[in-house]
CSV table of C-alpha atoms in Angstrom, one decimal:
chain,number,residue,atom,x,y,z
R,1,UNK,CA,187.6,-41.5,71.3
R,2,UNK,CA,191.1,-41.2,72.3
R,3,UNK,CA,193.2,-41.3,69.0
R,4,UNK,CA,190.6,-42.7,67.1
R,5,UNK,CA,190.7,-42.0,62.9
R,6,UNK,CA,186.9,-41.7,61.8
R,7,UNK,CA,186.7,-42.4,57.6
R,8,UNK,CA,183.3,-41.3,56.4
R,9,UNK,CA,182.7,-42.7,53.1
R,10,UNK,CA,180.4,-40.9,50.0
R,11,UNK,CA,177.1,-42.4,50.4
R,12,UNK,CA,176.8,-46.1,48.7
R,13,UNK,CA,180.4,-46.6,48.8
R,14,UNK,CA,181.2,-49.9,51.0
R,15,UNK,CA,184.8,-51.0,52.7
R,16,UNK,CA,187.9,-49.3,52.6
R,17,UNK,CA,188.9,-46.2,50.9
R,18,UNK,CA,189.7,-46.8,47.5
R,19,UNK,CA,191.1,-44.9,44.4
R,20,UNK,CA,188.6,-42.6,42.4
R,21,UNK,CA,189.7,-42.7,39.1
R,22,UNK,CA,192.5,-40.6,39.9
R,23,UNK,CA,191.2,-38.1,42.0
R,24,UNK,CA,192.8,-39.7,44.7
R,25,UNK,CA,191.3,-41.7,47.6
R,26,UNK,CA,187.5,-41.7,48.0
R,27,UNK,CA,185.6,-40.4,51.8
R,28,UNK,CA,187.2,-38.3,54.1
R,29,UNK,CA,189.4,-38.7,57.6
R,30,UNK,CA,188.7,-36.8,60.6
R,31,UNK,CA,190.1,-37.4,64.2
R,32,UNK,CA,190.3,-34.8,67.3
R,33,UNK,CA,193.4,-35.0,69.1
R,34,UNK,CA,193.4,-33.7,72.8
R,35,UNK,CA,197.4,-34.0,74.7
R,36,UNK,CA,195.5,-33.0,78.1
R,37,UNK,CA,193.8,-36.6,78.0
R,38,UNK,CA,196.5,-38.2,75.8
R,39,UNK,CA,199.0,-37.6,78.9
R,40,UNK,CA,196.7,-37.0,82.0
R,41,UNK,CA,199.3,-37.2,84.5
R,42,UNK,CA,201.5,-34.9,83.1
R,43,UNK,CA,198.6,-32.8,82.5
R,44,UNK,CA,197.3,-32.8,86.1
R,45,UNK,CA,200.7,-31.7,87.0
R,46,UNK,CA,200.8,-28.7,84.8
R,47,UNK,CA,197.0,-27.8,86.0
R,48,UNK,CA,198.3,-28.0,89.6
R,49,UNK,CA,201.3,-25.5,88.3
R,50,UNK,CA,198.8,-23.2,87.2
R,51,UNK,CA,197.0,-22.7,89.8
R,52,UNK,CA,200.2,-22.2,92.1
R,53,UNK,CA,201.5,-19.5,89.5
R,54,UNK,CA,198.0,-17.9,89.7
R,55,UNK,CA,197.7,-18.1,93.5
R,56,UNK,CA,201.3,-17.0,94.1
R,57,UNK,CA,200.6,-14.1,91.7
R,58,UNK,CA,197.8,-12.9,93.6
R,59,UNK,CA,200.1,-13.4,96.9
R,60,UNK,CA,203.1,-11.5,95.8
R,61,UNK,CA,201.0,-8.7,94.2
R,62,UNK,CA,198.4,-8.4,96.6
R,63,UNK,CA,195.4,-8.3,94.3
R,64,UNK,CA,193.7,-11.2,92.2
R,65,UNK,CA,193.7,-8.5,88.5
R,66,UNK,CA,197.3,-10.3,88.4
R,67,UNK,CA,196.4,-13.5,89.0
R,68,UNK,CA,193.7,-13.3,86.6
R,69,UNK,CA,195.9,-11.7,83.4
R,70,UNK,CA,198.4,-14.5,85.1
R,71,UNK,CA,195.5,-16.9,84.0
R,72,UNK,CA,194.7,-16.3,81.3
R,73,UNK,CA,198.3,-15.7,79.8
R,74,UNK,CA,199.6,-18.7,80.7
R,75,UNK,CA,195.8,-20.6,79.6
R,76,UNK,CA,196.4,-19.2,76.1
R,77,UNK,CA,200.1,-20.0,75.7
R,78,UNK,CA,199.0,-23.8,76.6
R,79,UNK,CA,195.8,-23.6,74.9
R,80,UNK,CA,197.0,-26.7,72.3
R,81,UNK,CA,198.1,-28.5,74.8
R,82,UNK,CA,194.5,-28.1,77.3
R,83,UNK,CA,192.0,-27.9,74.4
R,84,UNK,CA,191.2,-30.1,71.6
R,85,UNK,CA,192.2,-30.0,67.9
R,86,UNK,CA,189.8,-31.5,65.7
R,87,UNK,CA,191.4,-32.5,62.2
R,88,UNK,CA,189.3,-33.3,58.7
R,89,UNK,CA,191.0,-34.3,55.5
R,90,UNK,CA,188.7,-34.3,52.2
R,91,UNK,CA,188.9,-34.0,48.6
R,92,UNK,CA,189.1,-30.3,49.0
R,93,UNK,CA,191.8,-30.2,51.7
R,94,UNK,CA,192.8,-30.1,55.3
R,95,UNK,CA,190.2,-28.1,58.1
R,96,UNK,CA,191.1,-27.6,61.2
R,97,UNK,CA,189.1,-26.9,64.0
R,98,UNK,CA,190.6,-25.0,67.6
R,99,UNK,CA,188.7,-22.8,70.0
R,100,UNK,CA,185.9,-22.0,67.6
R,101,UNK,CA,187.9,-21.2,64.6
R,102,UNK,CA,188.0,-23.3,61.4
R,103,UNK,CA,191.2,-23.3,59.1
R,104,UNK,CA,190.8,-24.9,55.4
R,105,UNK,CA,193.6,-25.1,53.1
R,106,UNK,CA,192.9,-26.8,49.6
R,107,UNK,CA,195.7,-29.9,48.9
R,108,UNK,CA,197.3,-27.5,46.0
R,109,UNK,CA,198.5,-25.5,49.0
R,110,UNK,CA,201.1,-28.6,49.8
R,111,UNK,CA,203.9,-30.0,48.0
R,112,UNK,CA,205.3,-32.4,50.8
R,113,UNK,CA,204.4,-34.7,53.3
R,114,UNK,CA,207.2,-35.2,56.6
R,115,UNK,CA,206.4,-37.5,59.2
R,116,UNK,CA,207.4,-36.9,63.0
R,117,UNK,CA,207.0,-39.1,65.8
R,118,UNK,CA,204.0,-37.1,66.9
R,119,UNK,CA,202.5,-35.8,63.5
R,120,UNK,CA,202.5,-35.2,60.0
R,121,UNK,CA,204.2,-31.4,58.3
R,122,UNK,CA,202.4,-30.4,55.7
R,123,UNK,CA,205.3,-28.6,54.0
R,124,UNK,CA,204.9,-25.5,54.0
R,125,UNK,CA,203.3,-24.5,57.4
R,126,UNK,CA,201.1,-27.1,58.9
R,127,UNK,CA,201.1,-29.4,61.2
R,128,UNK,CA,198.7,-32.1,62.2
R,129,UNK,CA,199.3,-34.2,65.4
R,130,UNK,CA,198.2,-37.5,65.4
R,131,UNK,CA,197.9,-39.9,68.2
R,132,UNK,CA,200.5,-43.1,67.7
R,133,UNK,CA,200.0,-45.6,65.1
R,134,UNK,CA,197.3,-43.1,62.9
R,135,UNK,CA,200.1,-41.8,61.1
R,136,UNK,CA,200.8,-44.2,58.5
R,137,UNK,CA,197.2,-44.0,57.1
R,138,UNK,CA,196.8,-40.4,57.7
R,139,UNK,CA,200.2,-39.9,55.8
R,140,UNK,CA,199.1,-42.3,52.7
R,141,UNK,CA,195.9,-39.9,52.6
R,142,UNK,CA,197.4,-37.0,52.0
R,143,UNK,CA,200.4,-38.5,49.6
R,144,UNK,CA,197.5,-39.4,47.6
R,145,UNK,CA,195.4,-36.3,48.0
R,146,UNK,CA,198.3,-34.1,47.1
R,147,UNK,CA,199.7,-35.9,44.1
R,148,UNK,CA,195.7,-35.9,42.6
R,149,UNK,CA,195.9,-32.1,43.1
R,150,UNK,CA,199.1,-31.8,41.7
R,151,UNK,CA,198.4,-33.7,38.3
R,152,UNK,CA,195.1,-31.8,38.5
R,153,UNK,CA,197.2,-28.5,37.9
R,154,UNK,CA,199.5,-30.3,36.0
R,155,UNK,CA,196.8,-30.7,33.2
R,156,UNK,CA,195.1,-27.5,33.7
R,157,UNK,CA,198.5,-26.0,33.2
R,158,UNK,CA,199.2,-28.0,30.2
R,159,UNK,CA,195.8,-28.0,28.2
R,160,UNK,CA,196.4,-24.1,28.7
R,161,UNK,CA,194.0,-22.7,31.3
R,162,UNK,CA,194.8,-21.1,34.3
């Protein structure tokens, strides 16, 4: 599944994503995106590193508690990097999934979309990393899902309600 961009349409609906009367696009995106298998070189080599930090820990210190906390300090500062990052976009919003924890924001949260050579920014404060060439269709997504939620406040804001 390496890179690959999953749309699940609402049942009955056939073919590409289209508009919803301007609720934005219709069915949902999801993709996981895992660096350890995107760049598995690379990510033996920083494996191998590990373990020599770990085993040179225990060495110099004379006990394996430091090479342990060693471990699992240096596991979770790489934990993005050696554990997948599952990614769902929907009418509702963004979730993200990492290391049993679920993360929702709702599209009103957003008001800009910035692309990167390895990602989308979610302006303000999130990120989603996207394996090459999903960009441009996750990136139309959200322009459209973000726009729908703005005109969505936009007229609950006008006709008075809050």
């Amino acid at each position: 599944r390496r890179g690959r961009l999953d749309l699940r349409l609402p049942t009955g609906q056939e073919g590409p994503p289209g508009e919803d009367a301007g609720a934005g696009p219709v069915g949902e995106l999801s993709w996981e995106f895992h660096p350890f298998r995107e760049k598995a070189i690379r990510s033996w080599i920083v494996v191998i590193l590990l373990l020599g930090i770990c085993l040179t820990m225990n060495w110099a210190f004379e006990g394996w508690l430091w090479s342990v906390l060693a471990a699992l300090f240096l596991f979770g500062s790489l934990s993005r990097w050696l554990l997948p990052t599952r990614y769902r976009l929907d009418e509702k919003g963004v979730e993200l999934r990492f290391l049993g924890t679920v993360r929702h924001r709702p599209w009103s949260d957003f008001n800009a979309v910035h692309t990167h050579p390895r990602g989308l920014h979610l302006s303000p404060e999130l990120f989603l990393r996207c394996a090459p060439g999903m960009g441009t269709e996750v990136e139309a997504y959200c322009r459209a899902r973000m726009t729908a939620a703005a005109e969505t406040a936009r007229a609950i804001h006008v006709g008075g309600e809050r």
